[in-house]
mmCIF file of C-alpha atoms in Angstrom:
data_model
loop_
_atom_site.group_PDB
_atom_site.id
_atom_site.type_symbol
_atom_site.label_atom_id
_atom_site.label_comp_id
_atom_site.label_asym_id
_atom_site.label_seq_id
_atom_site.Cartn_x
_atom_site.Cartn_y
_atom_site.Cartn_z
ATOM 1 C CA MET A 12 138.697 68.916 171.540
ATOM 2 C CA SER A 13 140.244 67.425 174.766
ATOM 3 C CA ASN A 14 144.085 67.917 175.778
ATOM 4 C CA ASN A 15 146.060 68.430 178.838
ATOM 5 C CA CYS A 16 147.998 71.379 177.701
ATOM 6 C CA THR A 17 146.979 74.851 178.981
ATOM 7 C CA VAL A 18 145.033 76.966 176.594
ATOM 8 C CA LYS A 19 144.968 81.143 177.245
ATOM 9 C CA THR A 20 141.762 82.094 178.405
ATOM 10 C CA ILE A 21 139.060 83.933 175.366
ATOM 11 C CA THR A 22 138.008 87.048 176.904
ATOM 12 C CA GLN A 23 136.294 88.349 173.813
ATOM 13 C CA ALA A 24 134.963 87.146 170.459
ATOM 14 C CA THR A 25 133.658 88.173 167.649
ATOM 15 C CA LEU A 26 131.747 86.850 164.767
ATOM 16 C CA PHE A 27 131.848 88.119 160.740
ATOM 17 C CA ASN A 28 130.792 86.961 157.676
ATOM 18 C CA TYR A 29 132.070 87.214 153.980
ATOM 19 C CA GLN A 30 131.390 87.028 150.592
ATOM 20 C CA LEU A 31 134.456 87.288 148.082
ATOM 21 C CA PRO A 32 133.418 86.661 144.576
ATOM 22 C CA PHE A 33 135.052 84.439 142.186
ATOM 23 C CA LYS A 34 137.189 85.576 138.814
ATOM 24 C CA LYS A 35 134.476 83.438 136.812
ATOM 25 C CA THR A 36 131.927 81.118 138.169
ATOM 26 C CA MET A 37 133.122 78.116 139.868
ATOM 27 C CA GLN A 38 131.744 74.579 139.732
ATOM 28 C CA PHE A 39 131.282 72.716 143.062
ATOM 29 C CA LYS A 40 129.517 69.324 142.048
ATOM 30 C CA GLN A 41 125.933 70.385 141.309
ATOM 31 C CA TYR A 42 126.746 74.095 142.529
ATOM 32 C CA GLN A 43 127.420 76.869 140.107
ATOM 33 C CA LEU A 44 129.026 79.571 142.678
ATOM 34 C CA ASN A 45 129.991 83.210 141.701
ATOM 35 C CA MET A 46 131.556 83.842 145.073
ATOM 36 C CA ARG A 47 132.220 82.090 148.377
ATOM 37 C CA ALA A 48 130.709 82.866 151.679
ATOM 38 C CA GLY A 49 131.956 81.711 154.944
ATOM 39 C CA LEU A 50 132.942 83.116 158.551
ATOM 40 C CA ILE A 51 135.805 84.480 160.493
ATOM 41 C CA LEU A 52 135.984 84.288 164.124
ATOM 42 C CA GLN A 53 138.163 86.531 166.266
ATOM 43 C CA VAL A 54 139.114 85.826 169.567
ATOM 44 C CA THR A 55 141.335 87.899 172.184
ATOM 45 C CA ASP A 56 143.020 86.095 174.745
ATOM 46 C CA ASN A 57 144.425 86.577 178.153
ATOM 47 C CA LEU A 58 147.447 88.229 177.075
ATOM 48 C CA GLY A 59 145.695 90.824 174.739
ATOM 49 C CA ILE A 60 146.445 88.987 171.301
ATOM 50 C CA ARG A 61 143.978 88.215 168.538
ATOM 51 C CA HIS A 62 143.485 85.194 166.799
ATOM 52 C CA PHE A 63 141.421 84.175 163.798
ATOM 53 C CA THR A 64 139.582 80.997 162.553
ATOM 54 C CA GLU A 65 137.832 80.517 159.510
ATOM 55 C CA ILE A 66 134.477 78.670 159.326
ATOM 56 C CA ALA A 67 133.386 77.773 155.690
ATOM 57 C CA PRO A 68 131.303 74.858 154.854
ATOM 58 C CA LEU A 69 131.822 74.011 150.996
ATOM 59 C CA PRO A 70 128.724 73.504 148.989
ATOM 60 C CA GLY A 71 128.507 70.599 147.360
ATOM 61 C CA PHE A 72 131.071 68.536 149.403
ATOM 62 C CA SER A 73 130.053 69.445 153.042
ATOM 63 C CA HIS A 74 127.288 68.235 154.902
ATOM 64 C CA GLU A 75 126.016 71.413 156.561
ATOM 65 C CA THR A 76 125.136 74.702 154.990
ATOM 66 C CA LEU A 77 126.625 77.934 156.067
ATOM 67 C CA ALA A 78 123.582 78.437 157.829
ATOM 68 C CA THR A 79 123.660 75.217 160.272
ATOM 69 C CA ALA A 80 127.475 76.048 160.996
ATOM 70 C CA THR A 81 126.516 79.961 161.666
ATOM 71 C CA LYS A 82 123.921 78.633 163.841
ATOM 72 C CA GLN A 83 126.009 75.861 165.492
ATOM 73 C CA ILE A 84 128.677 78.566 166.646
ATOM 74 C CA ILE A 85 126.383 81.387 167.874
ATOM 75 C CA THR A 86 124.769 78.726 170.341
ATOM 76 C CA ILE A 87 128.445 77.725 171.124
ATOM 77 C CA LEU A 88 129.589 81.303 171.689
ATOM 78 C CA SER A 89 126.792 82.654 173.744
ATOM 79 C CA SER A 90 126.856 79.967 176.026
ATOM 80 C CA SER A 91 130.370 80.397 177.660
ATOM 81 C CA LEU A 92 133.604 81.801 175.659
ATOM 82 C CA ALA A 93 135.354 79.741 178.973
ATOM 83 C CA HIS A 94 133.822 76.801 177.650
ATOM 84 C CA ILE A 95 133.887 76.491 173.602
ATOM 85 C CA PHE A 96 136.502 73.992 173.126
ATOM 86 C CA LYS A 97 134.412 71.689 175.367
ATOM 87 C CA HIS A 98 131.502 71.218 172.388
ATOM 88 C CA ASN A 99 131.201 68.731 169.717
ATOM 89 C CA PRO A 100 129.173 70.381 167.085
ATOM 90 C CA SER A 101 128.283 68.229 164.302
ATOM 91 C CA ALA A 102 128.927 70.987 161.535
ATOM 92 C CA HIS A 103 132.737 69.830 160.666
ATOM 93 C CA SER A 104 133.403 73.193 159.440
ATOM 94 C CA VAL A 105 132.904 74.368 162.587
ATOM 95 C CA GLN A 106 134.625 71.245 164.676
ATOM 96 C CA PHE A 107 137.871 72.078 163.001
ATOM 97 C CA ALA A 108 137.636 75.786 163.157
ATOM 98 C CA LEU A 109 137.586 75.368 167.016
ATOM 99 C CA ASP A 110 140.122 72.391 167.038
ATOM 100 C CA ALA A 111 142.553 75.016 164.805
ATOM 101 C CA LEU A 112 142.010 78.034 167.061
ATOM 102 C CA PHE A 113 142.708 75.392 170.032
ATOM 103 C CA CYS A 114 146.028 74.855 168.481
ATOM 104 C CA ARG A 115 147.216 78.200 168.148
ATOM 105 C CA LEU A 116 145.931 79.159 171.733
ATOM 106 C CA ALA A 117 147.803 76.249 173.449
ATOM 107 C CA ASN A 118 151.091 76.826 175.126
ATOM 108 C CA ASN A 119 154.131 76.209 173.286
ATOM 109 C CA SER A 120 151.921 76.419 170.143
ATOM 110 C CA THR A 121 153.084 79.369 167.534
ATOM 111 C CA LYS A 122 152.327 80.136 163.956
ATOM 112 C CA GLN A 123 154.982 78.718 161.912
ATOM 113 C CA ASP A 124 155.466 78.557 158.135
ATOM 114 C CA VAL A 125 158.086 75.496 157.266
ATOM 115 C CA ALA A 126 159.251 74.732 153.719
ATOM 116 C CA ILE A 127 156.442 72.598 152.496
ATOM 117 C CA ASP A 128 155.650 71.642 149.006
ATOM 118 C CA ASN A 129 152.397 73.781 147.647
ATOM 119 C CA ILE A 130 151.228 71.762 144.234
ATOM 120 C CA PRO A 131 149.741 74.301 141.431
ATOM 121 C CA LEU A 132 146.624 73.674 140.643
ATOM 122 C CA LEU A 133 145.383 73.957 137.067
ATOM 123 C CA GLN A 134 141.885 73.773 135.386
ATOM 124 C CA GLY A 135 139.992 74.922 132.722
ATOM 125 C CA ASP A 136 139.844 74.306 129.093
ATOM 126 C CA ASN A 137 142.870 73.309 127.091
ATOM 127 C CA GLU A 138 143.733 77.148 126.452
ATOM 128 C CA GLN A 139 143.635 78.172 129.712
ATOM 129 C CA VAL A 140 145.499 75.509 131.394
ATOM 130 C CA ILE A 141 148.703 75.746 129.194
ATOM 131 C CA LYS A 142 148.537 79.218 129.820
ATOM 132 C CA GLN A 143 148.139 78.767 133.301
ATOM 133 C CA TYR A 144 151.037 76.464 133.153
ATOM 134 C CA ARG A 145 153.688 78.121 131.395
ATOM 135 C CA THR A 146 153.135 81.380 133.551
ATOM 136 C CA LEU A 147 154.186 78.445 136.252
ATOM 137 C CA ASN A 148 157.333 78.301 134.021
ATOM 138 C CA GLN A 149 156.241 74.361 133.270
ATOM 139 C CA PRO A 150 156.927 72.937 137.075
ATOM 140 C CA ASN A 151 157.518 69.206 137.213
ATOM 141 C CA ARG A 152 154.440 68.919 139.390
ATOM 142 C CA ILE A 153 151.144 70.018 139.251
ATOM 143 C CA LYS A 154 147.530 69.007 140.158
ATOM 144 C CA LEU A 155 144.952 69.194 137.261
ATOM 145 C CA LYS A 156 141.131 68.956 137.465
ATOM 146 C CA VAL A 157 139.577 66.523 134.982
ATOM 147 C CA ALA A 158 135.707 65.883 134.406
ATOM 148 C CA ARG A 159 134.648 69.575 134.355
ATOM 149 C CA GLU A 160 135.544 69.481 130.444
ATOM 150 C CA THR A 161 134.811 66.477 127.728
ATOM 151 C CA LEU A 162 136.671 63.285 128.211
ATOM 152 C CA LEU A 163 138.391 64.002 124.743
ATOM 153 C CA ALA A 164 139.249 67.659 125.781
ATOM 154 C CA ASP A 165 140.853 66.095 129.198
ATOM 155 C CA ILE A 166 142.575 63.834 127.201
ATOM 156 C CA ASN A 167 144.079 66.469 124.975
ATOM 157 C CA THR A 168 144.977 68.705 127.739
ATOM 158 C CA PHE A 169 146.300 66.034 129.698
ATOM 159 C CA GLN A 170 148.854 64.739 126.647
ATOM 160 C CA SER A 171 149.763 68.854 125.986
ATOM 161 C CA LEU A 172 151.078 68.999 129.153
ATOM 162 C CA CYS A 173 152.981 66.290 129.293
ATOM 163 C CA GLN A 174 154.639 67.401 125.400
ATOM 164 C CA LEU A 175 155.583 70.492 127.242
ATOM 165 C CA ASN A 176 157.419 68.936 129.980
ATOM 166 C CA PRO A 177 158.290 65.187 129.484
ATOM 167 C CA HIS A 178 159.308 65.536 133.023
ATOM 168 C CA LEU A 179 156.005 66.453 134.468
ATOM 169 C CA LYS A 180 154.266 64.653 136.835
ATOM 170 C CA ILE A 181 150.487 65.285 137.199
ATOM 171 C CA ARG A 182 147.790 64.729 139.966
ATOM 172 C CA CYS A 183 144.642 64.462 138.494
ATOM 173 C CA ASP A 184 141.360 64.993 140.510
ATOM 174 C CA ALA A 185 137.950 63.748 138.981
ATOM 175 C CA ASN A 186 135.933 64.195 142.249
ATOM 176 C CA GLN A 187 134.183 60.721 141.302
ATOM 177 C CA ALA A 188 132.134 62.504 138.250
ATOM 178 C CA TRP A 189 133.209 59.652 135.934
ATOM 179 C CA LYS A 190 131.902 56.388 134.825
ATOM 180 C CA LYS A 191 133.896 53.525 134.606
ATOM 181 C CA HIS A 192 134.095 53.134 130.759
ATOM 182 C CA GLN A 193 134.987 56.889 130.877
ATOM 183 C CA ALA A 194 137.970 56.264 133.625
ATOM 184 C CA ALA A 195 139.206 53.472 131.406
ATOM 185 C CA GLN A 196 139.233 55.383 128.091
ATOM 186 C CA PHE A 197 140.913 58.158 129.807
ATOM 187 C CA PHE A 198 143.784 56.252 131.170
ATOM 188 C CA SER A 199 144.068 53.954 127.947
ATOM 189 C CA GLU A 200 144.556 57.563 125.771
ATOM 190 C CA ILE A 201 146.987 59.299 128.280
ATOM 191 C CA ASN A 202 150.870 58.458 129.229
ATOM 192 C CA VAL A 203 150.308 56.896 132.081
ATOM 193 C CA GLN A 204 154.103 57.318 133.240
ATOM 194 C CA GLN A 205 153.059 60.886 134.077
ATOM 195 C CA LEU A 206 150.365 60.449 136.083
ATOM 196 C CA ASP A 207 151.388 60.615 139.292
ATOM 197 C CA TYR A 208 148.120 59.612 140.786
ATOM 198 C CA ILE A 209 144.597 60.510 140.331
ATOM 199 C CA GLU A 210 142.010 61.249 143.040
ATOM 200 C CA GLU A 211 138.607 59.141 143.158
ATOM 201 C CA PRO A 212 137.869 58.976 139.167
ATOM 202 C CA CYS A 213 134.518 56.961 140.018
ATOM 203 C CA GLY A 214 132.167 57.457 142.864
ATOM 204 C CA ASP A 215 132.702 53.695 144.285
ATOM 205 C CA HIS A 216 136.109 52.781 145.987
ATOM 206 C CA ASN A 217 136.178 49.075 144.585
ATOM 207 C CA THR A 218 136.313 50.123 141.178
ATOM 208 C CA ASN A 219 138.707 52.697 141.436
ATOM 209 C CA LEU A 220 140.988 50.114 142.799
ATOM 210 C CA GLN A 221 139.948 47.770 139.924
ATOM 211 C CA LEU A 222 141.071 50.182 137.578
ATOM 212 C CA ALA A 223 144.161 51.414 139.561
ATOM 213 C CA GLU A 224 145.564 47.431 138.764
ATOM 214 C CA LYS A 225 144.518 47.028 135.422
ATOM 215 C CA TYR A 226 146.035 50.195 134.233
ATOM 216 C CA GLN A 227 148.995 50.377 136.626
ATOM 217 C CA ILE A 228 148.063 53.565 138.123
ATOM 218 C CA ALA A 229 148.059 55.161 141.464
ATOM 219 C CA ILE A 230 145.298 56.518 143.508
ATOM 220 C CA ALA A 231 144.663 58.757 146.190
ATOM 221 C CA LEU A 232 141.648 59.131 148.292
ATOM 222 C CA ASP A 233 139.597 62.152 148.975
ATOM 223 C CA GLU A 234 135.861 61.946 149.232
ATOM 224 C CA THR A 235 136.260 58.265 150.774
ATOM 225 C CA LEU A 236 137.827 59.644 153.809
ATOM 226 C CA GLN A 237 135.322 61.527 154.494
ATOM 227 C CA ALA A 238 132.876 58.969 154.866
ATOM 228 C CA HIS A 239 131.595 58.084 158.594
ATOM 229 C CA ASP A 240 132.133 54.704 158.486
ATOM 230 C CA PHE A 241 135.668 54.994 156.730
ATOM 231 C CA ASN A 242 137.967 52.215 157.655
ATOM 232 C CA TYR A 243 141.032 51.785 155.597
ATOM 233 C CA GLN A 244 142.026 48.607 154.176
ATOM 234 C CA HIS A 245 145.332 48.909 152.589
ATOM 235 C CA HIS A 246 146.117 48.393 149.004
ATOM 236 C CA PRO A 247 149.368 48.596 147.106
ATOM 237 C CA SER A 248 147.858 51.361 144.757
ATOM 238 C CA ILE A 249 146.989 53.695 147.150
ATOM 239 C CA SER A 250 149.617 56.398 147.180
ATOM 240 C CA ALA A 251 148.338 59.615 148.777
ATOM 241 C CA PHE A 252 145.605 60.725 151.200
ATOM 242 C CA ILE A 253 143.771 64.044 150.316
ATOM 243 C CA ILE A 254 142.539 65.599 153.727
ATOM 244 C CA LYS A 255 140.204 68.425 153.383
ATOM 245 C CA PRO A 256 140.335 69.572 157.181
ATOM 246 C CA THR A 257 136.941 71.784 156.440
ATOM 247 C CA LEU A 258 134.918 68.798 154.871
ATOM 248 C CA ILE A 259 136.736 66.294 157.585
ATOM 249 C CA GLY A 260 136.349 67.985 160.949
ATOM 250 C CA SER A 261 137.830 67.151 164.143
ATOM 251 C CA LYS A 262 141.623 66.882 164.869
ATOM 252 C CA LYS A 263 141.382 63.717 166.231
ATOM 253 C CA LYS A 264 140.208 62.090 162.854
ATOM 254 C CA ILE A 265 142.868 63.913 161.011
ATOM 255 C CA ASP A 266 145.167 62.550 163.811
ATOM 256 C CA HIS A 267 144.121 59.239 163.129
ATOM 257 C CA LEU A 268 144.631 59.271 158.972
ATOM 258 C CA VAL A 269 147.759 61.025 159.039
ATOM 259 C CA SER A 270 149.053 58.015 161.401
ATOM 260 C CA ILE A 271 147.441 55.383 159.156
ATOM 261 C CA ALA A 272 149.117 57.403 155.996
ATOM 262 C CA THR A 273 152.844 57.457 157.851
ATOM 263 C CA GLN A 274 152.634 53.756 159.327
ATOM 264 C CA GLN A 275 152.068 52.889 155.509
ATOM 265 C CA GLY A 276 154.067 54.978 153.752
ATOM 266 C CA ILE A 277 151.175 57.041 151.912
ATOM 267 C CA GLU A 278 151.488 60.727 151.305
ATOM 268 C CA VAL A 279 149.308 63.296 152.943
ATOM 269 C CA ASN A 280 148.250 66.530 151.237
ATOM 270 C CA PHE A 281 146.534 69.038 153.229
ATOM 271 C CA SER A 282 144.519 70.408 150.486
ATOM 272 C CA SER A 283 141.668 73.565 150.610
ATOM 273 C CA SER A 284 138.303 73.964 150.054
ATOM 274 C CA PHE A 285 138.395 77.542 148.846
ATOM 275 C CA GLU A 286 138.783 79.074 151.824
ATOM 276 C CA SER A 287 140.090 82.684 152.135
ATOM 277 C CA ALA A 288 143.842 83.353 153.448
ATOM 278 C CA ILE A 289 142.630 82.769 157.165
ATOM 279 C CA GLY A 290 141.992 79.317 156.057
ATOM 280 C CA LEU A 291 145.174 78.417 154.118
ATOM 281 C CA GLN A 292 147.066 79.551 156.918
ATOM 282 C CA GLN A 293 145.369 77.147 159.588
ATOM 283 C CA LEU A 294 146.260 74.436 157.010
ATOM 284 C CA LYS A 295 149.940 75.657 156.923
ATOM 285 C CA ASN A 296 149.895 75.515 160.541
ATOM 286 C CA LEU A 297 148.331 72.027 160.670
ATOM 287 C CA ALA A 298 150.969 70.770 158.107
ATOM 288 C CA SER A 299 153.615 72.418 160.294
ATOM 289 C CA ASP A 300 152.962 70.816 163.256
ATOM 290 C CA TYR A 301 152.338 67.302 162.243
ATOM 291 C CA LEU A 302 155.969 67.659 160.416
ATOM 292 C CA GLN A 303 157.747 68.840 163.609
ATOM 293 C CA LYS A 304 155.949 66.015 165.533
ATOM 294 C CA ASN A 305 156.963 63.774 162.796
ATOM 295 C CA ILE A 306 160.929 64.625 163.118
ATOM 296 C CA SER A 307 160.817 64.580 166.935
ATOM 297 C CA ALA A 308 159.194 61.532 167.318
ATOM 298 C CA ARG A 309 160.228 59.645 163.809
ATOM 299 C CA GLN A 310 160.316 55.516 164.022
ATOM 300 C CA GLU A 311 162.501 53.906 161.474
ATOM 301 C CA GLY A 312 160.682 53.905 158.483
ATOM 302 C CA GLN A 313 157.705 56.033 159.201
ATOM 303 C CA LYS A 314 158.849 59.002 157.960
ATOM 304 C CA LEU A 315 155.832 61.708 156.605
ATOM 305 C CA VAL A 316 155.479 62.628 153.475
ATOM 306 C CA LEU A 317 153.555 65.848 153.120
ATOM 307 C CA SER A 318 152.209 68.230 150.508
ATOM 308 C CA LEU A 319 149.911 71.395 150.863
ATOM 309 C CA GLY A 320 147.297 71.679 148.029
ATOM 310 C CA ILE A 321 146.289 75.651 148.742
ATOM 311 C CA ASP A 322 147.028 77.005 145.183
ATOM 312 C CA THR A 323 143.337 78.595 145.185
ATOM 313 C CA LEU A 324 143.593 82.101 146.295
ATOM 314 C CA LYS A 325 143.947 83.065 142.360
ATOM 315 C CA TYR A 326 140.503 82.106 141.510
ATOM 316 C CA PHE A 327 139.104 85.002 143.624
ATOM 317 C CA ASP A 328 138.615 88.611 142.762
ATOM 318 C CA SER A 329 138.724 90.293 145.729
ATOM 319 C CA ALA A 330 140.920 92.499 148.088
ATOM 320 C CA LEU A 331 140.089 91.334 150.959
ATOM 321 C CA LEU A 332 141.486 88.243 153.083
ATOM 322 C CA MET A 333 143.607 87.339 150.815
ATOM 323 C CA GLU A 334 146.315 87.953 152.973
ATOM 324 C CA GLU A 335 146.722 86.765 156.455
ATOM 325 C CA ALA A 336 148.731 89.735 157.771
ATOM 326 C CA LYS A 337 145.909 91.878 156.702
ATOM 327 C CA ILE A 338 143.271 90.475 158.998
ATOM 328 C CA VAL A 339 142.733 92.667 161.765
ATOM 329 C CA GLN A 340 142.769 95.704 158.642
ATOM 330 C CA ASP A 341 140.150 93.404 156.684
ATOM 331 C CA SER A 342 138.128 92.692 159.311
ATOM 332 C CA GLN A 343 137.068 95.975 159.970
ATOM 333 C CA HIS A 344 135.085 95.745 156.204
ATOM 334 C CA LEU A 345 133.400 92.934 156.949
ATOM 335 C CA ASN A 346 129.662 92.806 158.706
ATOM 336 C CA ILE A 347 129.426 91.491 162.706
ATOM 337 C CA LEU A 348 127.255 88.480 163.181
ATOM 338 C CA TRP A 349 128.083 88.238 166.880
ATOM 339 C CA THR A 350 129.902 89.932 169.471
ATOM 340 C CA SER A 351 130.754 89.379 172.933
ATOM 341 C CA HIS A 352 130.227 93.085 173.861
#
């Protein structure tokens, strides 16, 4: 990552791996996972301060495997700690982890927490979703995973939520899993006034735009943003960009997407790829940095609207890596893959 600011010198590095069990089997496209695996990179700067970054490709969504990411980061660390930011790894999870670390090491870049909406995530069958929603005291905005249950079950769950709270706005995420006729049936049978937007109902972008026009709904782009040949063409039905930095990769590409969104009045949602608390803190830092830059450099009519989609730690059954403040303590229980001494 190129930048003109001064970066603290890295004097030591250690790479750990982790496996965090889920409370129940989770589906990620064609993968059924009982646990989440990833890497934590710890570096010590010339002031003796430890910094952490996470590398966690997501099966079913990332182009690279964890084995590939591990090989790339070890190669980079082994070459020279002084020059780790001069590399351009092909693994997006490695690139984002290094860019996030660079931002933390750069001068005048400290960890910040600002008030940013974190949208609760609900998934499961009807009974499970309703229970989750009531436990949350029935907020007015949620994200609901669809296309995991049957179509009729999804319709029933959506309508049940609407009946519980007439002011509720639901963000649905189908992960491109529906056929056109399935998406059409869903939109025709739900209360679309309570659909905030839906992420990628079908695999074809033009089909999604046609459905949005026909049913007068808003859509959000997620997988489409990750395409190497992505070229944004504005459409009034597009209301949000779902940016998953672990899948997108470089800060430069994220900068480009945020710039488009700001200019077009499109909301940005920085979203988890089911990382540990370390990865989620990186997303919070990233969001805070963009908001502060936007406030200081905002032009008329170009206000950045930003939210977080990081309500994922609740799906883990683990005591490790669930609190960013405990990372130093937790790292003592992790397996060391590589260390500089």
